[in-house]
Amino acid sequence: MKEITDYFNTVYDATFRELTRLSLLKAPEDDARDLLQNAYAKFFDLIRRRGKDAVRDPKAYLTTVLKHEIAHFHRSRARISLIPLEAAENEPADENVEELGVSDAASEEIISLLKTEPELTRRIFILCYGYGMKLGEIAEEMGVTEAAVRSRLARARKRIREQIKEENEK
Amino acid sequence: MNEKNEQLMEYAENELMNKEGIRKKVLTGLPRRSAFKWQKALLPIAACFAAAVITVFAIPKARAEVLSWFKTNSLDEYLRRGEGRRTPIESLDEMIVKPGDKDAWGNEIGSVTDNRVTFAADEPVWQEIKDDFSIELGETLVDGEKMYLALRLGGLAALPELDAATGGNATRIPVPQDQVAKLFEDGKTPEIFLNGSARLWEPAKSGVWLVLDDGTELEFYDLGSIMYDPAIEEHLRLIASEFRHDDWMIDEEECAEISRRNKAALKGCALVGTVKFDLASLRLVDYGFADPMEFLSRYADENGILRAKAVYRSRSLAANGYITKLEAELGTACFDVAAFQRIEKLGVKAEPAELSSGTAILSYAEWVEANGRRNYNVTNLEAELSGVRFEALDGAYMNGIGLMNVRVRVTFPDAWSPEQCAAFSQCVGFYAEADGPRFEPSYFEREKIGEREYLFTFACINFPYSMYDRAEGIDKVRIVPVLRHVETMCLSNGEKRAVPLNKTVAKPDGGWFEDGEKTELTDGALTFVKK
């Protein structure tokens, strides 16, 4: 059993980051956690019952299982749109949003301010600046317009900048 | 693409997703979480409702009153009554089909008329049961997704066996299962010692199973819960009363006598009941696949029909679990998986494709027995790809599932060795491009069908949610073969072992991944179109 657990931990550490990205793209944070847990639980069940050799490519297997969990999740939720299609297009878009450098987003301060952002904005921010995804890519995967993603990011950046400025002025 | 930011990714993993928390829950085997929290909110209400229903149904008068609100207690009860004893209910009668009726669900049930017993254990008692065995299928009632079969079992077939060991010599006494269950209720144990001289074993399980061709058991219906004919019930009551003495002391003669009388009385009787199979549960139950739909896409044919053999089995408890003692075929049950979903067959558009040039490295992996242990070896071979031929056979698109049963035949050149053919079959995979977007198979199976021929069957059910409800269906599916040989074996301890050309590398102990780049064989691409 120890061998199976060690194997699971190896796979878990090697795949968790990518699966986190996928689940954050497709589901709200709370549900994304549940979906991830389900996918890993299925994988652990399988290798515990049939041994390590049961899955030749664990990453591909876990990705597929997670996709099914996500699909099942959305089917069972009466196919509610992932993102409320607000009038985001009317928001002033920040033209330079993609030019926000890595260093700008890297500080602990930004992360702590990020926690106060709306859940959806936080996900978009992390996918863009954390995982380095393009705005168009995020928009396509989430099923919304690029303008909506862009404006959410712009608003988040604006708020974060202002709060940092306020903190510095104190 | 923007640059990645390690701190943000760590924040997402550790704080948003709670990486260590999930790991702990998975490893400690906590139940999977439901992502549908609104259902949890309904649990207390459901529990209260269930408690009220249970209370009402625990009181016979209240139960009868509630059931009288409905015209019949249940569909299977209606079917069990027999045509002569029913008050006709038009809507139900319309749903009933006779075995052999055309174009009905389960229409192949009852098609087996000869040699129904396909297996009986060698022991005399089972040979005797086999000789007396008779099974008759009356009607089939299909209620949306559920199928009810009316059965009439004759002879000793439906009786569980019971071992009564007397002084070291075992004698078998057929005893009705429900009565034995009552005996066990007192002791809450499957075996009862009778003054040290005799003991009863757990009875055999009798039931009807739905079984797939590869032996996968889908569902079974335990016959222990079905009703007996009144004549049998009376007889069983008498037999059971003989067994219920507080101070049992069965000697061999007594045991044999009870057995003889029991058999003689029961031979002329029949057991009537219904079994119920539920397609909805087939959709929901996980048969080891990542998704129930994957299971259906694997087993249903290109028309969306899932066929399963219906067999009667009587099983006996042995040291290593239940073993089948008697098996008899009833026919084939057909479930229309696509009953509520559209299915479109894909036709073949392009001619078979043949590779004309190029070389590839192919990995041949095998488990080898040596020195009392099994070793996993990987050998990299080189092969000229010229002459490798791909042929599209058939496939289907099911709305809400994706592509299913896509079949591709691959033929290798005469000059290729068996190892090269096997290596290619292990290294090859396929992408499916459905009206543009590309998908990897979620189910993939290879089968050797000739000396230099392999058949690949796969399904792609990982379509995105946005493609599930495509009203117009899928017009074109392009299949692209890809090769991936093993370049390195990555061990769980971080070590990497390269697999050089024309060398064999053994896997050391511990877990491993195989790593290597994929190469698309676009010359071998095939195209399916909507028929």
PDB file of C-alpha atoms in Angstrom, chain A residues 1 3 5-14 16-18 20 23-24 26 28-38 40-46 48-50 52-53 55-61 64-65 67-69 71-81 97-100 102-103 105-108 110-111 114-115 122-123 125-126 128-135 137, chain B residues 1-40 284 286-294 341 363 365 367 374 376 378 400-401 425-427 438-443 446 460-466 468-469 484 486 491-494 507 509-514 518:
ATOM      1  CA  MET A   1       0.000   0.000   0.000  1.00  0.00           C
ATOM      2  CA  GLU A   3       4.140   1.874  -2.780  1.00  0.00           C
ATOM      3  CA  THR A   5       0.588   5.913  -1.881  1.00  0.00           C
ATOM      4  CA  ASP A   6       4.097   6.990  -2.894  1.00  0.00           C
ATOM      5  CA  TYR A   7       3.167   6.574  -6.536  1.00  0.00           C
ATOM      6  CA  PHE A   8      -0.008   8.573  -6.018  1.00  0.00           C
ATOM      7  CA  ASN A   9       1.933  11.375  -4.316  1.00  0.00           C
ATOM      8  CA  THR A  10       4.399  11.509  -7.196  1.00  0.00           C
ATOM      9  CA  VAL A  11       1.617  11.767  -9.745  1.00  0.00           C
ATOM     10  CA  TYR A  12      -0.311  14.202  -7.558  1.00  0.00           C
ATOM     11  CA  ASP A  13       2.622  16.592  -7.258  1.00  0.00           C
ATOM     12  CA  ALA A  14       3.413  16.305 -10.950  1.00  0.00           C
ATOM     13  CA  PHE A  16      -1.799  19.187  -9.585  1.00  0.00           C
ATOM     14  CA  ARG A  17      -0.727  22.481 -11.098  1.00  0.00           C
ATOM     15  CA  GLU A  18      -2.040  21.728 -14.560  1.00  0.00           C
ATOM     16  CA  THR A  20      -5.766  23.322 -11.039  1.00  0.00           C
ATOM     17  CA  SER A  23     -10.529  23.304 -13.086  1.00  0.00           C
ATOM     18  CA  LEU A  24     -10.244  27.038 -12.427  1.00  0.00           C
ATOM     19  CA  LYS A  26     -14.187  25.685 -15.963  1.00  0.00           C
ATOM     20  CA  PRO A  28     -16.070  28.302  -9.547  1.00  0.00           C
ATOM     21  CA  GLU A  29     -13.413  27.814  -6.882  1.00  0.00           C
ATOM     22  CA  ASP A  30     -15.476  25.770  -4.433  1.00  0.00           C
ATOM     23  CA  ASP A  31     -16.711  23.445  -7.139  1.00  0.00           C
ATOM     24  CA  ALA A  32     -13.292  23.300  -8.779  1.00  0.00           C
ATOM     25  CA  ARG A  33     -11.906  21.930  -5.507  1.00  0.00           C
ATOM     26  CA  ASP A  34     -14.591  19.250  -5.402  1.00  0.00           C
ATOM     27  CA  LEU A  35     -14.029  18.303  -9.026  1.00  0.00           C
ATOM     28  CA  LEU A  36     -10.291  18.005  -8.451  1.00  0.00           C
ATOM     29  CA  GLN A  37     -10.847  15.854  -5.393  1.00  0.00           C
ATOM     30  CA  ASN A  38     -13.215  13.588  -7.324  1.00  0.00           C
ATOM     31  CA  TYR A  40      -7.874  12.260  -7.853  1.00  0.00           C
ATOM     32  CA  ALA A  41     -10.099   9.995  -5.778  1.00  0.00           C
ATOM     33  CA  LYS A  42     -11.051   8.044  -8.912  1.00  0.00           C
ATOM     34  CA  PHE A  43      -7.422   7.738  -9.892  1.00  0.00           C
ATOM     35  CA  PHE A  44      -6.438   6.596  -6.399  1.00  0.00           C
ATOM     36  CA  ASP A  45      -9.305   4.071  -6.343  1.00  0.00           C
ATOM     37  CA  LEU A  46      -8.187   2.684  -9.662  1.00  0.00           C
ATOM     38  CA  ARG A  48      -5.399   0.830  -5.408  1.00  0.00           C
ATOM     39  CA  ARG A  49      -7.658  -1.793  -7.011  1.00  0.00           C
ATOM     40  CA  ARG A  50      -5.608  -2.623 -10.104  1.00  0.00           C
ATOM     41  CA  LYS A  52       0.149   1.180 -10.680  1.00  0.00           C
ATOM     42  CA  ASP A  53       0.244  -0.352 -14.122  1.00  0.00           C
ATOM     43  CA  VAL A  55      -2.835   3.684 -16.016  1.00  0.00           C
ATOM     44  CA  ARG A  56      -0.080   4.063 -18.531  1.00  0.00           C
ATOM     45  CA  ASP A  57      -0.287   7.827 -18.778  1.00  0.00           C
ATOM     46  CA  PRO A  58      -1.585   9.213 -15.469  1.00  0.00           C
ATOM     47  CA  LYS A  59      -1.610  12.819 -16.625  1.00  0.00           C
ATOM     48  CA  ALA A  60      -3.765  12.041 -19.652  1.00  0.00           C
ATOM     49  CA  TYR A  61      -6.030   9.850 -17.547  1.00  0.00           C
ATOM     50  CA  THR A  64      -9.779  13.064 -19.093  1.00  0.00           C
ATOM     51  CA  VAL A  65     -11.408  12.201 -15.772  1.00  0.00           C
ATOM     52  CA  LYS A  67     -12.949  16.848 -18.047  1.00  0.00           C
ATOM     53  CA  HIS A  68     -15.698  14.310 -17.507  1.00  0.00           C
ATOM     54  CA  GLU A  69     -16.259  15.589 -13.983  1.00  0.00           C
ATOM     55  CA  ALA A  71     -18.875  18.031 -18.128  1.00  0.00           C
ATOM     56  CA  HIS A  72     -21.013  16.115 -15.651  1.00  0.00           C
ATOM     57  CA  PHE A  73     -21.002  19.090 -13.316  1.00  0.00           C
ATOM     58  CA  HIS A  74     -22.293  21.411 -16.010  1.00  0.00           C
ATOM     59  CA  ARG A  75     -24.806  18.921 -17.361  1.00  0.00           C
ATOM     60  CA  SER A  76     -26.236  18.518 -13.880  1.00  0.00           C
ATOM     61  CA  ARG A  77     -26.439  22.218 -13.294  1.00  0.00           C
ATOM     62  CA  ALA A  78     -29.018  22.722 -15.983  1.00  0.00           C
ATOM     63  CA  ARG A  79     -26.329  24.167 -18.150  1.00  0.00           C
ATOM     64  CA  ILE A  80     -26.037  27.491 -16.448  1.00  0.00           C
ATOM     65  CA  SER A  81     -23.642  29.837 -18.138  1.00  0.00           C
ATOM     66  CA  VAL A  97      -3.571  45.057 -19.702  1.00  0.00           C
ATOM     67  CA  GLU A  98      -1.408  42.377 -21.273  1.00  0.00           C
ATOM     68  CA  GLU A  99       1.650  44.426 -20.652  1.00  0.00           C
ATOM     69  CA  LEU A 100       1.382  44.053 -16.903  1.00  0.00           C
ATOM     70  CA  VAL A 102       5.333  39.513 -14.036  1.00  0.00           C
ATOM     71  CA  SER A 103       7.064  41.491 -11.334  1.00  0.00           C
ATOM     72  CA  ALA A 105       1.905  40.673  -9.979  1.00  0.00           C
ATOM     73  CA  ALA A 106       4.451  38.837  -7.980  1.00  0.00           C
ATOM     74  CA  SER A 107       4.306  40.515  -4.641  1.00  0.00           C
ATOM     75  CA  GLU A 108       2.684  39.140  -1.562  1.00  0.00           C
ATOM     76  CA  ILE A 110      -0.982  41.791  -4.649  1.00  0.00           C
ATOM     77  CA  ILE A 111      -1.930  38.301  -3.608  1.00  0.00           C
ATOM     78  CA  LEU A 114      -6.491  39.605  -4.770  1.00  0.00           C
ATOM     79  CA  LYS A 115      -8.344  37.809  -2.001  1.00  0.00           C
ATOM     80  CA  ARG A 122      -9.608  36.316  -9.074  1.00  0.00           C
ATOM     81  CA  ARG A 123      -9.767  33.238 -11.292  1.00  0.00           C
ATOM     82  CA  PHE A 125      -6.341  37.160 -12.825  1.00  0.00           C
ATOM     83  CA  ILE A 126      -4.607  33.940 -11.761  1.00  0.00           C
ATOM     84  CA  CYS A 128      -3.730  35.293 -16.945  1.00  0.00           C
ATOM     85  CA  TYR A 129      -0.861  36.393 -14.729  1.00  0.00           C
ATOM     86  CA  GLY A 130      -0.206  33.115 -12.899  1.00  0.00           C
ATOM     87  CA  TYR A 131      -0.556  30.533 -15.644  1.00  0.00           C
ATOM     88  CA  GLY A 132       0.331  32.928 -18.444  1.00  0.00           C
ATOM     89  CA  MET A 133      -2.773  32.277 -20.515  1.00  0.00           C
ATOM     90  CA  LYS A 134      -3.826  34.695 -23.231  1.00  0.00           C
ATOM     91  CA  LEU A 135      -7.012  36.652 -22.690  1.00  0.00           C
ATOM     92  CA  GLU A 137      -7.764  31.730 -24.670  1.00  0.00           C
TER      93      GLU A 137
ATOM     94  CA  MET B   1       1.502  34.272 -24.009  1.00  0.00           C
ATOM     95  CA  ASN B   2       2.176  36.090 -20.749  1.00  0.00           C
ATOM     96  CA  GLU B   3       4.964  34.869 -18.548  1.00  0.00           C
ATOM     97  CA  LYS B   4       4.075  32.481 -15.778  1.00  0.00           C
ATOM     98  CA  ASN B   5       4.196  33.566 -12.183  1.00  0.00           C
ATOM     99  CA  GLU B   6       5.218  30.971  -9.655  1.00  0.00           C
ATOM    100  CA  GLN B   7       3.834  32.822  -6.640  1.00  0.00           C
ATOM    101  CA  LEU B   8       0.373  33.167  -8.135  1.00  0.00           C
ATOM    102  CA  MET B   9       0.300  29.531  -9.196  1.00  0.00           C
ATOM    103  CA  GLU B  10       1.343  28.455  -5.712  1.00  0.00           C
ATOM    104  CA  TYR B  11      -1.367  30.659  -4.266  1.00  0.00           C
ATOM    105  CA  ALA B  12      -3.927  29.002  -6.566  1.00  0.00           C
ATOM    106  CA  GLU B  13      -2.743  25.517  -5.672  1.00  0.00           C
ATOM    107  CA  ASN B  14      -2.303  25.897  -1.942  1.00  0.00           C
ATOM    108  CA  GLU B  15      -4.880  28.442  -0.894  1.00  0.00           C
ATOM    109  CA  LEU B  16      -7.625  28.335  -3.482  1.00  0.00           C
ATOM    110  CA  MET B  17      -7.504  24.620  -4.176  1.00  0.00           C
ATOM    111  CA  ASN B  18      -6.127  23.469  -0.809  1.00  0.00           C
ATOM    112  CA  LYS B  19      -3.647  21.029  -2.320  1.00  0.00           C
ATOM    113  CA  GLU B  20      -2.667  19.282   0.901  1.00  0.00           C
ATOM    114  CA  GLY B  21      -6.262  19.091   2.064  1.00  0.00           C
ATOM    115  CA  ILE B  22      -7.355  17.300  -1.099  1.00  0.00           C
ATOM    116  CA  ARG B  23      -4.375  14.959  -0.932  1.00  0.00           C
ATOM    117  CA  LYS B  24      -5.236  14.038   2.639  1.00  0.00           C
ATOM    118  CA  LYS B  25      -8.894  13.440   1.831  1.00  0.00           C
ATOM    119  CA  VAL B  26      -8.085  11.236  -1.155  1.00  0.00           C
ATOM    120  CA  LEU B  27      -5.486   9.190   0.709  1.00  0.00           C
ATOM    121  CA  THR B  28      -7.643   8.713   3.769  1.00  0.00           C
ATOM    122  CA  GLY B  29     -10.454   7.499   1.558  1.00  0.00           C
ATOM    123  CA  LEU B  30     -12.997  10.132   2.486  1.00  0.00           C
ATOM    124  CA  PRO B  31     -16.010   9.893   0.210  1.00  0.00           C
ATOM    125  CA  ARG B  32     -15.970  11.891  -2.967  1.00  0.00           C
ATOM    126  CA  ARG B  33     -17.563  15.234  -2.639  1.00  0.00           C
ATOM    127  CA  SER B  34     -20.619  16.225  -4.480  1.00  0.00           C
ATOM    128  CA  ALA B  35     -20.261  19.396  -6.444  1.00  0.00           C
ATOM    129  CA  PHE B  36     -23.976  19.978  -6.227  1.00  0.00           C
ATOM    130  CA  LYS B  37     -24.537  21.615  -2.938  1.00  0.00           C
ATOM    131  CA  TRP B  38     -28.155  22.475  -3.531  1.00  0.00           C
ATOM    132  CA  GLN B  39     -28.855  18.757  -3.345  1.00  0.00           C
ATOM    133  CA  LYS B  40     -27.304  18.624   0.104  1.00  0.00           C
ATOM    134  CA  LEU B 284     -25.128   5.917 -13.378  1.00  0.00           C
ATOM    135  CA  ASP B 286     -19.366   3.266 -12.529  1.00  0.00           C
ATOM    136  CA  TYR B 287     -17.966   0.089 -14.054  1.00  0.00           C
ATOM    137  CA  GLY B 288     -14.381   1.131 -13.618  1.00  0.00           C
ATOM    138  CA  PHE B 289     -14.570   3.653 -16.412  1.00  0.00           C
ATOM    139  CA  ALA B 290     -13.935   7.314 -15.902  1.00  0.00           C
ATOM    140  CA  ASP B 291     -17.486   8.105 -16.902  1.00  0.00           C
ATOM    141  CA  PRO B 292     -20.671   6.042 -17.324  1.00  0.00           C
ATOM    142  CA  MET B 293     -20.967   7.462 -20.812  1.00  0.00           C
ATOM    143  CA  GLU B 294     -17.546   6.054 -21.552  1.00  0.00           C
ATOM    144  CA  GLN B 341     -30.368  11.026 -27.556  1.00  0.00           C
ATOM    145  CA  SER B 363       8.817   1.024 -28.918  1.00  0.00           C
ATOM    146  CA  ALA B 365       7.026  -3.118 -24.611  1.00  0.00           C
ATOM    147  CA  TRP B 367       6.239  -8.175 -19.640  1.00  0.00           C
ATOM    148  CA  ARG B 374       7.872 -10.380 -14.091  1.00  0.00           C
ATOM    149  CA  TYR B 376       8.784  -4.920 -17.995  1.00  0.00           C
ATOM    150  CA  VAL B 378      11.002  -1.686 -23.591  1.00  0.00           C
ATOM    151  CA  GLY B 400     -24.487  14.357 -25.493  1.00  0.00           C
ATOM    152  CA  ILE B 401     -21.694  11.792 -25.639  1.00  0.00           C
ATOM    153  CA  SER B 425       0.294  -1.027 -32.638  1.00  0.00           C
ATOM    154  CA  GLN B 426       1.561  -0.071 -29.181  1.00  0.00           C
ATOM    155  CA  CYS B 427       2.908   3.296 -30.286  1.00  0.00           C
ATOM    156  CA  ARG B 438      -9.237  18.196 -32.020  1.00  0.00           C
ATOM    157  CA  PHE B 439      -9.914  15.523 -29.378  1.00  0.00           C
ATOM    158  CA  GLU B 440      -7.968  12.651 -27.906  1.00  0.00           C
ATOM    159  CA  PRO B 441      -9.714   9.320 -27.447  1.00  0.00           C
ATOM    160  CA  SER B 442     -11.123   8.687 -24.020  1.00  0.00           C
ATOM    161  CA  TYR B 443     -11.437   4.986 -24.766  1.00  0.00           C
ATOM    162  CA  ARG B 446      -6.435  -2.490 -30.141  1.00  0.00           C
ATOM    163  CA  CYS B 460     -14.007  10.449 -27.911  1.00  0.00           C
ATOM    164  CA  ILE B 461     -16.393  11.587 -25.248  1.00  0.00           C
ATOM    165  CA  ASN B 462     -14.308  14.514 -24.059  1.00  0.00           C
ATOM    166  CA  PHE B 463     -16.167  17.000 -26.221  1.00  0.00           C
ATOM    167  CA  PRO B 464     -16.577  20.369 -24.546  1.00  0.00           C
ATOM    168  CA  TYR B 465     -19.902  21.202 -23.064  1.00  0.00           C
ATOM    169  CA  SER B 466     -20.603  23.654 -25.880  1.00  0.00           C
ATOM    170  CA  TYR B 468     -22.982  18.512 -26.489  1.00  0.00           C
ATOM    171  CA  ASP B 469     -26.105  20.086 -27.850  1.00  0.00           C
ATOM    172  CA  ARG B 484       4.847   8.163 -29.767  1.00  0.00           C
ATOM    173  CA  VAL B 486       9.353   5.780 -25.433  1.00  0.00           C
ATOM    174  CA  LEU B 491      10.946   6.835 -12.312  1.00  0.00           C
ATOM    175  CA  SER B 492       9.026   7.995  -9.297  1.00  0.00           C
ATOM    176  CA  ASN B 493      12.299   8.845  -7.530  1.00  0.00           C
ATOM    177  CA  GLY B 494      13.096  11.385 -10.228  1.00  0.00           C
ATOM    178  CA  LYS B 507      11.954  -1.072 -15.803  1.00  0.00           C
ATOM    179  CA  ASP B 509      11.216  -1.433  -9.265  1.00  0.00           C
ATOM    180  CA  GLY B 510       8.812   1.355  -8.475  1.00  0.00           C
ATOM    181  CA  GLY B 511       6.414   3.487 -10.463  1.00  0.00           C
ATOM    182  CA  TRP B 512       7.339   5.071 -13.735  1.00  0.00           C
ATOM    183  CA  PHE B 513       6.101   7.212 -16.579  1.00  0.00           C
ATOM    184  CA  GLU B 514       7.024   6.765 -20.186  1.00  0.00           C
ATOM    185  CA  LYS B 518       4.459  12.621 -30.546  1.00  0.00           C
TER     186      LYS B 518
END
